[in-house]
Tab-separated table of C-alpha atoms and ligand atoms in Angstrom:
chain	number	residue	atom	x	y	z
A	1	UNK	CA	-5.924	-21.424	-8.463
A	2	UNK	CA	-6.802	-20.740	-4.638
A	3	UNK	CA	-10.679	-20.252	-4.689
A	4	UNK	CA	-12.186	-18.233	-2.540
A	5	UNK	CA	-9.429	-16.085	-1.798
A	6	UNK	CA	-9.635	-12.496	-1.010
A	7	UNK	CA	-7.774	-9.721	-2.992
A	8	UNK	CA	-6.824	-6.344	-1.281
A	9	UNK	CA	-6.961	-3.052	-3.472
A	10	UNK	CA	-6.119	0.483	-2.498
A	11	UNK	CA	-7.150	3.212	-4.360
A	12	UNK	CA	-5.095	6.684	-4.580
A	13	UNK	CA	-7.236	9.353	-5.429
A	14	UNK	CA	-11.101	9.481	-4.572
A	15	UNK	CA	-12.100	11.743	-7.189
A	16	UNK	CA	-14.451	11.741	-10.399
A	17	UNK	CA	-12.924	8.418	-11.411
A	18	UNK	CA	-11.747	7.143	-7.845
A	19	UNK	CA	-15.061	7.400	-6.807
A	20	UNK	CA	-16.796	5.565	-9.396
A	21	UNK	CA	-14.224	2.817	-9.222
A	22	UNK	CA	-15.180	2.662	-5.423
A	23	UNK	CA	-18.930	2.493	-6.290
A	24	UNK	CA	-18.359	-0.275	-9.296
A	25	UNK	CA	-16.410	-2.032	-6.983
A	26	UNK	CA	-19.019	-2.333	-4.235
A	27	UNK	CA	-22.010	-2.913	-6.949
A	28	UNK	CA	-19.689	-5.519	-8.651
A	29	UNK	CA	-18.497	-7.363	-5.713
A	30	UNK	CA	-20.654	-10.718	-6.543
A	31	UNK	CA	-20.094	-10.508	-10.175
A	32	UNK	CA	-16.363	-10.060	-9.662
A	33	UNK	CA	-16.992	-12.870	-7.607
A	34	UNK	CA	-18.130	-15.251	-10.373
A	35	UNK	CA	-16.077	-13.747	-12.785
A	36	UNK	CA	-12.688	-14.400	-11.046
A	37	UNK	CA	-13.157	-16.835	-8.078
A	38	UNK	CA	-12.354	-14.538	-5.646
A	39	UNK	CA	-13.152	-11.367	-3.638
A	40	UNK	CA	-11.924	-7.739	-4.265
A	41	UNK	CA	-11.535	-5.396	-0.892
A	42	UNK	CA	-10.459	-1.999	-1.488
A	43	UNK	CA	-10.002	-1.229	2.208
A	44	UNK	CA	-7.587	2.099	1.991
A	45	UNK	CA	-8.413	5.155	-0.172
A	46	UNK	CA	-5.507	8.056	-0.215
A	47	UNK	CA	-6.398	11.620	-0.356
A	48	UNK	CA	-5.251	14.764	-0.188
A	49	UNK	CA	-7.831	15.743	2.136
A	50	UNK	CA	-9.098	13.455	4.731
A	51	UNK	CA	-11.912	15.983	6.019
A	52	UNK	CA	-13.123	16.393	2.605
A	53	UNK	CA	-17.062	14.369	2.677
A	54	UNK	CA	-16.607	11.205	0.217
A	55	UNK	CA	-20.078	9.705	-1.288
A	56	UNK	CA	-20.054	6.116	-0.122
A	57	UNK	CA	-16.291	6.042	0.862
A	58	UNK	CA	-16.271	5.085	4.673
A	59	UNK	CA	-14.157	7.466	6.550
A	60	UNK	CA	-11.986	5.273	8.721
A	61	UNK	CA	-10.413	3.458	5.309
A	62	UNK	CA	-9.226	7.047	4.070
A	63	UNK	CA	-5.591	7.752	4.665
A	64	UNK	CA	-3.493	11.004	3.359
A	65	UNK	CA	-0.251	8.692	4.342
A	66	UNK	CA	1.310	7.123	1.234
A	67	UNK	CA	3.532	4.682	3.136
A	68	UNK	CA	0.589	3.135	4.938
A	69	UNK	CA	-0.315	1.659	1.803
A	70	UNK	CA	3.544	1.317	0.497
A	71	UNK	CA	3.973	-0.996	3.648
A	72	UNK	CA	1.161	-2.880	3.814
A	73	UNK	CA	2.247	-6.240	2.102
A	74	UNK	CA	-1.459	-7.290	1.868
A	75	UNK	CA	-2.094	-4.853	-0.760
A	76	UNK	CA	-1.840	-6.622	-3.777
A	77	UNK	CA	-3.468	-4.102	-6.241
A	78	UNK	CA	-2.571	-0.236	-6.273
A	79	UNK	CA	-5.266	2.224	-8.732
A	80	UNK	CA	-3.490	5.102	-9.322
A	81	UNK	CA	-6.234	7.906	-9.926
A	82	UNK	CA	-4.783	11.158	-8.759
A	83	UNK	CA	-3.121	12.243	-12.022
A	84	UNK	CA	-0.969	14.296	-12.297
A	85	UNK	CA	3.002	13.460	-12.516
A	86	UNK	CA	4.075	13.956	-8.843
A	87	UNK	CA	3.987	12.308	-6.858
A	88	UNK	CA	1.926	9.637	-8.493
A	89	UNK	CA	5.048	8.781	-10.441
A	90	UNK	CA	7.228	7.868	-7.183
A	91	UNK	CA	4.044	6.385	-5.868
A	92	UNK	CA	3.270	3.884	-8.922
A	93	UNK	CA	7.346	2.935	-9.179
A	94	UNK	CA	7.170	2.521	-5.367
A	95	UNK	CA	4.272	0.088	-5.753
A	96	UNK	CA	5.599	-2.375	-8.335
A	97	UNK	CA	9.303	-2.398	-6.495
A	98	UNK	CA	7.194	-3.901	-3.884
A	99	UNK	CA	5.850	-6.166	-5.994
A	100	UNK	CA	2.144	-4.450	-6.170
A	101	UNK	CA	0.137	-4.719	-9.127
A	102	UNK	CA	-0.799	-1.500	-10.776
A	103	UNK	CA	-3.814	-0.364	-12.652
A	104	UNK	CA	-4.468	3.594	-13.698
A	105	UNK	CA	-5.662	6.024	-16.143
A	106	UNK	CA	-2.780	8.593	-15.851
A	107	UNK	CA	-1.766	9.357	-19.463
A	108	UNK	CA	0.324	12.763	-18.464
A	109	UNK	CA	2.435	10.088	-16.529
A	110	UNK	CA	2.261	7.362	-19.042
A	111	UNK	CA	3.015	9.660	-22.360
A	112	UNK	CA	6.201	10.888	-20.559
A	113	UNK	CA	7.306	8.429	-18.347
A	114	UNK	CA	5.809	4.899	-19.706
A	115	UNK	CA	9.514	3.506	-20.290
A	116	UNK	CA	10.624	3.975	-16.501
A	117	UNK	CA	7.221	2.681	-15.533
A	118	UNK	CA	7.737	-0.658	-17.919
A	119	UNK	CA	11.058	-1.161	-16.633
A	120	UNK	CA	9.784	-0.895	-13.144
A	121	UNK	CA	7.029	-3.270	-13.526
A	122	UNK	CA	9.364	-5.736	-15.428
A	123	UNK	CA	11.992	-6.140	-13.037
A	124	UNK	CA	9.077	-7.741	-10.736
A	125	UNK	CA	6.797	-9.221	-13.375
A	126	UNK	CA	4.334	-6.822	-12.163
A	127	UNK	CA	0.920	-6.053	-14.328
A	128	UNK	CA	1.076	-2.456	-15.222
A	129	UNK	CA	-2.483	-1.847	-16.972
A	130	UNK	CA	-3.658	1.371	-18.264
A	131	UNK	CA	-7.346	1.113	-20.690
A	132	UNK	CA	-8.472	3.855	-19.107
A	133	UNK	CA	-5.785	6.298	-19.802
A	134	UNK	CA	-7.343	6.690	-23.404
A	135	UNK	CA	-10.786	7.267	-24.950
A	136	UNK	CA	-12.103	6.273	-21.534
A	137	UNK	CA	-14.596	3.247	-21.738
A	138	UNK	CA	-13.771	2.505	-24.976
A	139	UNK	CA	-11.486	-0.531	-24.767
A	140	UNK	CA	-8.328	0.229	-27.207
A	141	UNK	CA	-5.312	-0.174	-25.088
A	142	UNK	CA	-5.939	-3.934	-24.929
A	143	UNK	CA	-6.910	-4.423	-28.396
A	144	UNK	CA	-3.985	-2.787	-29.890
A	145	UNK	CA	-1.766	-4.559	-27.161
A	146	UNK	CA	-3.478	-8.296	-27.688
A	147	UNK	CA	-6.377	-8.450	-30.572
A	148	UNK	CA	-4.159	-6.344	-32.813
A	149	UNK	CA	-0.930	-7.963	-31.831
A	150	UNK	CA	-0.708	-9.497	-35.465
A	151	UNK	CA	-2.154	-6.757	-37.789
A	152	UNK	CA	0.675	-5.265	-38.564
A	153	UNK	CA	-0.836	-1.658	-37.580
A	154	UNK	CA	0.107	0.866	-39.792
A	155	UNK	CA	-2.379	3.980	-38.516
A	156	UNK	CA	-4.072	4.773	-35.388
A	157	UNK	CA	-6.242	7.529	-36.067
A	158	UNK	CA	-9.269	9.039	-33.851
A	159	UNK	CA	-11.085	11.996	-32.204
A	160	UNK	CA	-9.837	11.141	-28.452
A	161	UNK	CA	-10.925	14.471	-26.789
A	162	UNK	CA	-14.430	14.795	-25.763
A	163	UNK	CA	-14.556	18.435	-24.881
A	164	UNK	CA	-13.055	19.186	-28.140
A	165	UNK	CA	-15.742	16.790	-29.873
A	166	UNK	CA	-18.545	18.748	-28.244
A	167	UNK	CA	-17.653	22.180	-28.825
A	168	UNK	CA	-16.872	21.478	-32.690
A	169	UNK	CA	-20.001	19.722	-33.069
A	170	UNK	CA	-22.024	22.456	-31.552
A	171	UNK	CA	-20.347	25.082	-33.761
A	172	UNK	CA	-21.330	22.957	-36.386
A	173	UNK	CA	-24.769	21.820	-35.765
A	174	UNK	CA	-26.115	25.069	-34.069
A	175	UNK	CA	-23.827	27.798	-35.298
A	176	UNK	CA	-22.438	28.558	-31.871
A	177	UNK	CA	-19.044	30.719	-31.968
A	178	UNK	CA	-16.252	28.900	-30.485
A	179	UNK	CA	-16.545	31.077	-26.993
A	180	UNK	CA	-19.892	30.340	-26.858
A	181	UNK	CA	-19.663	26.601	-27.473
A	182	UNK	CA	-16.816	26.120	-24.941
A	183	UNK	CA	-19.330	27.814	-21.803
A	184	UNK	CA	-21.321	25.732	-22.261
A	185	UNK	CA	-18.838	22.560	-22.205
A	186	UNK	CA	-17.429	24.250	-19.183
A	187	UNK	CA	-21.209	24.339	-17.787
A	188	UNK	CA	-22.270	20.843	-18.619
A	189	UNK	CA	-18.524	19.586	-16.320
A	190	UNK	CA	-17.097	18.588	-20.095
A	191	UNK	CA	-14.546	21.175	-20.252
A	192	UNK	CA	-12.599	21.570	-16.893
A	193	UNK	CA	-11.726	25.176	-15.370
A	194	UNK	CA	-8.582	25.547	-16.689
A	195	UNK	CA	-9.294	24.052	-20.249
A	196	UNK	CA	-5.881	24.580	-21.926
A	197	UNK	CA	-4.812	20.715	-22.278
A	198	UNK	CA	-8.185	19.573	-23.969
A	199	UNK	CA	-8.547	23.016	-26.713
A	200	UNK	CA	-4.583	23.456	-27.014
A	201	UNK	CA	-4.673	19.165	-28.253
A	202	UNK	CA	-2.339	18.300	-25.389
A	203	UNK	CA	-5.038	15.835	-23.629
A	204	UNK	CA	-5.353	14.270	-27.332
A	205	UNK	CA	-1.080	14.542	-27.853
A	206	UNK	CA	-0.634	12.244	-24.896
A	207	UNK	CA	-3.419	9.503	-25.283
A	208	UNK	CA	-1.711	9.512	-29.224
A	209	UNK	CA	1.833	9.309	-27.663
A	210	UNK	CA	0.392	6.108	-25.503
A	211	UNK	CA	-1.217	4.535	-28.953
A	212	UNK	CA	1.576	5.209	-31.325
A	213	UNK	CA	4.200	3.296	-28.590
A	214	UNK	CA	1.791	0.292	-28.190
A	215	UNK	CA	0.705	-0.010	-32.149
A	216	UNK	CA	4.549	0.873	-33.329
A	217	UNK	CA	6.666	-1.209	-31.048
A	218	UNK	CA	8.474	1.945	-30.510
A	219	UNK	CA	8.576	4.299	-27.723
A	220	UNK	CA	6.634	8.065	-28.746
A	221	UNK	CA	6.464	10.446	-25.949
A	222	UNK	CA	4.359	13.509	-25.450
A	223	UNK	CA	6.954	16.404	-26.419
A	224	UNK	CA	7.655	14.382	-29.818
A	225	UNK	CA	3.810	14.666	-30.629
A	226	UNK	CA	3.025	17.611	-32.952
A	227	UNK	CA	-0.421	19.494	-31.404
A	228	UNK	CA	-2.474	22.373	-32.478
A	229	UNK	CA	-6.090	22.481	-30.914
A	230	UNK	CA	-8.981	24.343	-32.047
A	231	UNK	CA	-8.937	27.915	-30.573
A	232	UNK	CA	-8.494	28.834	-34.278
A	233	UNK	CA	-11.570	27.372	-35.865
A	234	UNK	CA	-14.354	29.927	-37.090
A	235	UNK	CA	-17.830	29.262	-37.746
A	236	UNK	CA	-16.966	30.667	-41.111
A	237	UNK	CA	-14.276	27.588	-41.505
A	238	UNK	CA	-16.900	25.236	-40.445
A	239	UNK	CA	-19.870	26.616	-43.064
A	240	UNK	CA	-17.074	26.282	-46.077
A	241	UNK	CA	-16.023	23.209	-45.232
A	242	UNK	CA	-19.436	21.720	-44.967
A	243	UNK	CA	-20.027	23.423	-48.742
A	244	UNK	CA	-17.195	21.387	-49.807
A	245	UNK	CA	-18.561	18.261	-48.121
A	246	UNK	CA	-16.224	18.335	-44.713
A	247	UNK	CA	-16.895	18.273	-41.086
A	248	UNK	CA	-14.166	19.842	-38.987
A	249	UNK	CA	-12.845	17.441	-36.093
A	250	UNK	CA	-9.732	17.687	-33.752
A	251	UNK	CA	-8.139	14.201	-35.087
A	252	UNK	CA	-5.416	12.639	-33.582
A	253	UNK	CA	-2.971	10.573	-36.021
A	254	UNK	CA	-0.028	8.443	-36.158
A	255	UNK	CA	1.136	6.476	-39.201
A	256	UNK	CA	4.232	3.855	-39.905
A	257	UNK	CA	5.886	5.249	-42.987
A	258	UNK	CA	9.478	4.266	-44.155
A	259	UNK	CA	11.066	7.259	-42.835
A	260	UNK	CA	9.428	6.864	-39.107
A	261	UNK	CA	6.343	7.624	-37.332
A	262	UNK	CA	3.920	10.441	-37.579
A	263	UNK	CA	1.897	11.468	-34.894
A	264	UNK	CA	0.051	14.228	-34.516
A	265	UNK	CA	-3.032	16.356	-33.227
A	266	UNK	CA	-4.477	18.884	-34.848
A	267	UNK	CA	-7.830	20.497	-36.524
A	268	UNK	CA	-8.950	18.418	-39.642
A	269	UNK	CA	-11.545	18.302	-42.478
A	270	UNK	CA	-13.048	14.678	-42.827
A	271	UNK	CA	-14.633	13.222	-45.299
A	272	UNK	CA	-19.070	13.794	-44.319
A	273	UNK	CA	-19.227	10.069	-45.073
A	274	UNK	CA	-16.102	8.821	-43.373
A	275	UNK	CA	-17.235	6.946	-39.982
A	276	UNK	CA	-15.405	9.215	-37.485
A	277	UNK	CA	-17.483	12.314	-39.229
A	278	UNK	CA	-20.719	10.849	-37.678
A	279	UNK	CA	-19.175	10.911	-33.654
A	280	UNK	CA	-20.496	13.466	-32.354
A	281	UNK	CA	-20.970	15.642	-29.047
A	282	UNK	CA	-18.452	14.006	-26.320
A	283	UNK	CA	-17.856	10.655	-27.702
A	284	UNK	CA	-14.805	9.590	-28.502
A	285	UNK	CA	-13.827	6.931	-31.670
A	286	UNK	CA	-10.474	5.492	-32.930
A	287	UNK	CA	-9.965	3.674	-36.462
A	288	UNK	CA	-7.087	1.827	-36.996
A	289	UNK	CA	-5.614	-0.026	-40.080
A	290	UNK	CA	-3.215	-2.709	-40.490
A	291	UNK	CA	-1.869	-4.365	-43.466
A	292	UNK	CA	-3.908	-7.769	-42.176
A	293	UNK	CA	-6.339	-6.640	-40.427
A	294	UNK	CA	-7.484	-3.978	-42.480
A	295	UNK	CA	-9.807	-1.036	-41.012
A	296	UNK	CA	-11.306	-1.184	-37.506
A	297	UNK	CA	-13.108	1.048	-35.375
A	298	UNK	CA	-13.804	1.601	-31.995
A	299	UNK	CA	-16.133	4.462	-30.761
A	300	UNK	CA	-17.917	5.130	-26.868
A	301	UNK	CA	-17.528	7.200	-24.036
A	302	UNK	CA	-14.088	8.465	-23.648
A	303	UNK	CA	-14.593	10.118	-20.350
A	304	UNK	CA	-17.436	10.866	-17.333
A	305	UNK	CA	-17.036	9.119	-13.916
A	306	UNK	CA	-18.791	5.722	-14.588
A	307	UNK	CA	-17.006	5.298	-18.309
A	308	UNK	CA	-14.034	5.770	-17.184
A	309	UNK	CA	-14.389	3.322	-14.061
A	310	UNK	CA	-15.630	0.635	-15.732
A	311	UNK	CA	-12.288	0.430	-17.761
A	312	UNK	CA	-10.435	0.732	-14.492
A	313	UNK	CA	-12.663	-2.204	-12.784
A	314	UNK	CA	-11.968	-3.922	-16.113
A	315	UNK	CA	-8.560	-3.678	-15.459
A	316	UNK	CA	-8.479	-4.709	-11.757
A	317	UNK	CA	-10.256	-8.251	-12.684
A	318	UNK	CA	-7.489	-8.727	-15.266
A	319	UNK	CA	-5.023	-8.324	-12.513
A	320	UNK	CA	-7.217	-10.418	-10.302
A	321	UNK	CA	-7.537	-13.398	-12.655
A	322	UNK	CA	-3.404	-12.709	-13.501
A	323	UNK	CA	-2.583	-12.687	-9.143
A	324	UNK	CA	-4.596	-16.138	-9.092
A	325	UNK	CA	-3.468	-17.830	-11.871
A	326	UNK	CA	0.430	-16.700	-11.586
A	327	UNK	CA	0.450	-14.669	-14.880
A	328	UNK	CA	1.278	-11.569	-14.146
A	329	UNK	CA	3.542	-9.403	-16.299
A	330	UNK	CA	3.263	-11.373	-19.099
A	331	UNK	CA	2.769	-8.292	-21.329
A	332	UNK	CA	6.005	-6.538	-21.115
A	333	UNK	CA	6.595	-2.573	-22.352
A	334	UNK	CA	6.764	-3.750	-26.223
A	335	UNK	CA	8.504	-1.198	-27.366
A	336	UNK	CA	11.546	-3.513	-28.969
A	337	UNK	CA	12.147	-0.529	-31.722
A	338	UNK	CA	13.455	2.524	-31.648
A	339	UNK	CA	12.322	4.219	-34.895
A	340	UNK	CA	12.636	7.924	-35.501
A	341	UNK	CA	9.746	10.455	-35.173
A	342	UNK	CA	9.453	12.720	-38.331
A	343	UNK	CA	9.090	16.088	-38.327
A	344	UNK	CA	5.557	17.484	-39.160
A	345	UNK	CA	7.739	19.401	-41.621
A	346	UNK	CA	8.316	16.589	-43.729
A	347	UNK	CA	4.952	14.737	-43.124
A	348	UNK	CA	2.213	15.493	-45.889
A	349	UNK	CA	-0.725	16.437	-46.003
A	350	UNK	CA	-4.097	17.950	-48.524
A	351	UNK	CA	-4.874	21.844	-46.866
A	352	UNK	CA	-7.960	24.037	-46.657
A	353	UNK	CA	-6.822	27.503	-47.219
A	354	UNK	CA	-8.636	30.672	-46.777
A	355	UNK	CA	-7.738	33.781	-48.127
A	356	UNK	CA	-8.915	37.604	-48.183
A	357	UNK	CA	-7.526	39.110	-51.569
A	358	UNK	CA	-7.836	42.416	-53.330
A	359	UNK	CA	-10.553	41.801	-55.968
A	360	UNK	CA	-8.234	42.971	-59.012
A	361	UNK	CA	-7.631	40.989	-62.344
A	362	UNK	CA	-4.773	38.685	-62.190
A	363	UNK	CA	-5.084	38.447	-58.406
A	364	UNK	CA	-6.173	34.818	-58.397
A	365	UNK	CA	-3.574	33.893	-61.468
A	366	UNK	CA	-1.041	34.989	-58.886
A	367	UNK	CA	-2.112	33.128	-55.857
A	368	UNK	CA	-1.816	29.876	-57.762
A	369	UNK	CA	1.177	31.168	-59.456
A	370	UNK	CA	2.637	31.409	-55.670
A	371	UNK	CA	1.593	28.379	-54.901
A	372	UNK	CA	2.662	26.064	-57.751
A	373	UNK	CA	5.547	27.656	-57.853
A	374	UNK	CA	5.928	25.619	-54.357
A	375	UNK	CA	4.748	22.419	-55.176
A	376	UNK	CA	1.631	23.363	-53.881
A	377	UNK	CA	-1.461	21.835	-56.788
A	378	UNK	CA	-4.888	23.419	-56.495
A	379	UNK	CA	-7.409	20.560	-56.330
A	380	UNK	CA	-10.451	23.034	-55.495
A	381	UNK	CA	-10.848	26.449	-55.449
A	382	UNK	CA	-14.259	28.799	-54.681
A	383	UNK	CA	-14.048	32.417	-55.024
A	384	UNK	CA	-16.447	33.859	-52.735
A	385	UNK	CA	-18.707	37.355	-54.306
A	386	UNK	CA	-16.203	40.502	-53.418
A	387	UNK	CA	-17.418	42.807	-50.410
A	388	UNK	CA	-15.930	46.303	-50.332
A	389	UNK	CA	-13.596	45.262	-53.242
A	390	UNK	CA	-12.136	42.404	-51.086
A	391	UNK	CA	-12.904	38.634	-52.381
A	392	UNK	CA	-12.795	35.565	-50.434
A	393	UNK	CA	-10.533	32.501	-52.020
A	394	UNK	CA	-11.254	29.317	-50.760
A	395	UNK	CA	-8.669	26.908	-51.568
A	396	UNK	CA	-8.357	22.902	-51.006
A	397	UNK	CA	-5.012	21.847	-51.985
A	398	UNK	CA	-3.789	18.197	-53.347
A	399	UNK	CA	-1.250	16.248	-50.549
A	400	UNK	CA	2.137	18.588	-50.403
A	401	UNK	CA	4.703	18.391	-47.864
A	402	UNK	CA	4.256	20.519	-45.127
A	403	UNK	CA	7.331	22.692	-45.421
A	404	UNK	CA	6.442	23.540	-49.227
A	405	UNK	CA	2.944	24.752	-48.347
A	406	UNK	CA	4.672	27.066	-45.410
A	407	UNK	CA	7.367	27.909	-47.910
A	408	UNK	CA	4.406	28.973	-50.221
A	409	UNK	CA	1.849	30.767	-47.137
A	410	UNK	CA	5.366	32.813	-45.958
A	411	UNK	CA	5.464	34.345	-49.645
A	412	UNK	CA	1.646	34.574	-49.774
A	413	UNK	CA	1.836	36.809	-46.401
A	414	UNK	CA	4.370	39.359	-48.239
A	415	UNK	CA	1.665	39.601	-51.409
A	416	UNK	CA	0.297	43.058	-51.496
A	417	UNK	CA	-3.312	41.544	-53.382
A	418	UNK	CA	-3.485	39.405	-50.252
A	419	UNK	CA	-5.360	41.381	-47.002
A	420	UNK	CA	-5.218	38.194	-44.902
A	421	UNK	CA	-4.639	34.529	-44.521
A	422	UNK	CA	-7.669	33.841	-42.721
A	423	UNK	CA	-6.502	30.187	-41.773
A	424	UNK	CA	-5.912	26.772	-43.149
A	425	UNK	CA	-6.808	23.637	-41.791
A	426	UNK	CA	-5.690	19.973	-42.949
A	427	UNK	CA	-7.609	17.920	-44.906
A	428	UNK	CA	-8.059	13.982	-44.760
A	429	UNK	CA	-7.357	11.836	-47.572
B	1	NAP	P1	-9.930	14.370	-9.703
B	1	NAP	O1	-11.515	14.395	-9.393
B	1	NAP	O2	-9.269	15.618	-9.573
B	1	NAP	O3	-9.260	13.387	-8.511
B	1	NAP	C1	-8.005	13.190	-7.841
B	1	NAP	C2	-8.109	12.631	-6.380
B	1	NAP	O4	-6.747	12.375	-6.509
B	1	NAP	C3	-8.849	13.827	-5.779
B	1	NAP	O5	-9.181	12.852	-4.559
B	1	NAP	C4	-7.817	13.898	-4.837
B	1	NAP	O6	-7.578	14.184	-3.408
B	1	NAP	C5	-6.224	12.866	-5.030
B	1	NAP	N1	-4.832	13.299	-4.847
B	1	NAP	C6	-4.704	14.115	-5.856
B	1	NAP	N2	-3.391	14.676	-5.552
B	1	NAP	C7	-2.749	13.969	-4.480
B	1	NAP	C8	-1.862	13.729	-3.772
B	1	NAP	N3	-0.823	14.614	-4.006
B	1	NAP	N4	-1.928	12.779	-2.454
B	1	NAP	C9	-3.456	12.449	-2.299
B	1	NAP	N5	-4.183	12.541	-2.965
B	1	NAP	C10	-4.123	13.332	-3.834
B	1	NAP	O7	-9.552	13.561	-10.937
B	1	NAP	P2	-10.334	12.360	-11.913
B	1	NAP	O8	-10.748	13.560	-13.192
B	1	NAP	O9	-10.686	11.487	-11.340
B	1	NAP	O10	-9.061	11.479	-12.817
B	1	NAP	C11	-8.358	10.634	-12.217
B	1	NAP	C12	-7.365	10.545	-13.179
B	1	NAP	O11	-8.031	9.843	-14.464
B	1	NAP	C13	-6.623	11.693	-13.905
B	1	NAP	O12	-5.325	10.911	-14.390
B	1	NAP	C14	-6.946	11.404	-15.103
B	1	NAP	O13	-6.329	12.030	-16.354
B	1	NAP	C15	-7.777	10.446	-15.892
B	1	NAP	N6	-8.964	9.962	-16.150
B	1	NAP	C16	-10.019	10.482	-15.835
B	1	NAP	C17	-11.046	10.869	-16.857
B	1	NAP	C18	-12.012	11.463	-16.267
B	1	NAP	O14	-13.632	11.607	-17.381
B	1	NAP	N7	-12.540	12.466	-15.147
B	1	NAP	C19	-11.049	10.067	-17.785
B	1	NAP	C20	-9.918	9.336	-18.321
B	1	NAP	C21	-8.763	9.793	-17.568
B	1	NAP	P3	-8.561	15.320	-2.564
B	1	NAP	O15	-9.905	14.650	-3.221
B	1	NAP	O16	-8.253	15.092	-1.138
B	1	NAP	O17	-8.041	16.657	-3.545
B	2	HSE	N1	-10.493	15.792	-20.877
B	2	HSE	C1	-10.778	14.450	-21.339
B	2	HSE	C2	-11.463	14.798	-22.660
B	2	HSE	C3	-11.553	13.804	-20.729
B	2	HSE	O1	-12.162	15.607	-22.557
B	2	HSE	O2	-11.929	13.752	-23.609
B	2	HSE	C4	-10.317	12.787	-19.609
B	2	HSE	O3	-9.201	12.094	-21.031
């Protein structure tokens, strides 16, 4: 090993995470040297706008020309923190072709082009690290790829979007409406100015695609993930869920079944005693189950400048060690299987169903009949006192194939006794 060497790195992007990485790399200079035996020097930073003031980053190391980094043979590590697909995809592929190690936090890219990126990394025996792409500071990628490699994983589920967890926590604990909670999340900087990817479940879906691919050794891409967001969740849903002993969370879940991989993101009623129920505010958590390892849970900060930068720097330190020991690229793609992804209609769930019904004799029996005829068995039902001749029915079903539940819903929608199907949410268990 080459003691006292300086390893040069370049940052692509100096926004929230890139700025944090630059700060942390400086703050931990001596620590990194002690841990690795080498010094880290980030001496080029790619940005769109060089004239923008960047706190703590000397203007002379800023560049808006990717070629300056790509063609500098002395730069051994490229840290991609620009986000988005283009030009990040091209830059990472080019960096790998040039034999540079790559660290990225880009979930959009990995969830769509993971296979291509790993192929490029494998060709040159390069590291491609992406711990920060899922759940920020929480170590989950490395545990899935390394520590749990022999765990015979069968399920990964979690809360992997901080913005929606914050919104649902405010709705649940302070009785806020969805709009009010979203406004607060935006003011506090949790939600983006365009919060679509968070509230519609796309951000969580990308993270699930990445975790499913690693857990089950079979490539899953974002378009294969079923996603449903939290925009239709109401204060009433949350209140009734509480009465039944549940909290509402946006859950990402992937399971290995005999018919293929289930991979989905949707709101879910979680029993209030389940460990994920106590994950509040903008915290994230990932719960895994394996035949060999049984249950394990990881929890922490899923986003933000320093939490995300800490995960990125952990990867950079790993790259430095691999460079010094000549062991780069030792963990490849890992997707040696080609398993099908199950359509959502063929998965099995329990459901919480809220219906407004004309309060007249036989209404409940009719509804129970339609559900039963379609293979939907009722586990619990509560009828609320009627107002102006309309009663509210809140039902929790047993496990049912989603296709059968949807068939029953379509028939219920056409019944004259039913005023409105106010909503349905999947239930854990
Ligand atoms: P950000 O604040 O928007 O910063 C993006 C940076 O990239 C900016 O400095 C921007 O330059 C630069 N950039 C964008 N496009 C560029 C281009 N075509 N050429 C050169 N520079 C370009 O983003 P962020 O929040 O730091 O996120 C970065 C990555 O980390 C994303 O992949 C994101 O998904 C991931 N991530 C973020 C968090 C988080 O908490 N923010 C958590 C986990 C993962 P200018 O400054 O000149 O515009
Ligand atoms: N927007 C994401 C969240 C952070 O709210 O969790 C980046 O993954």
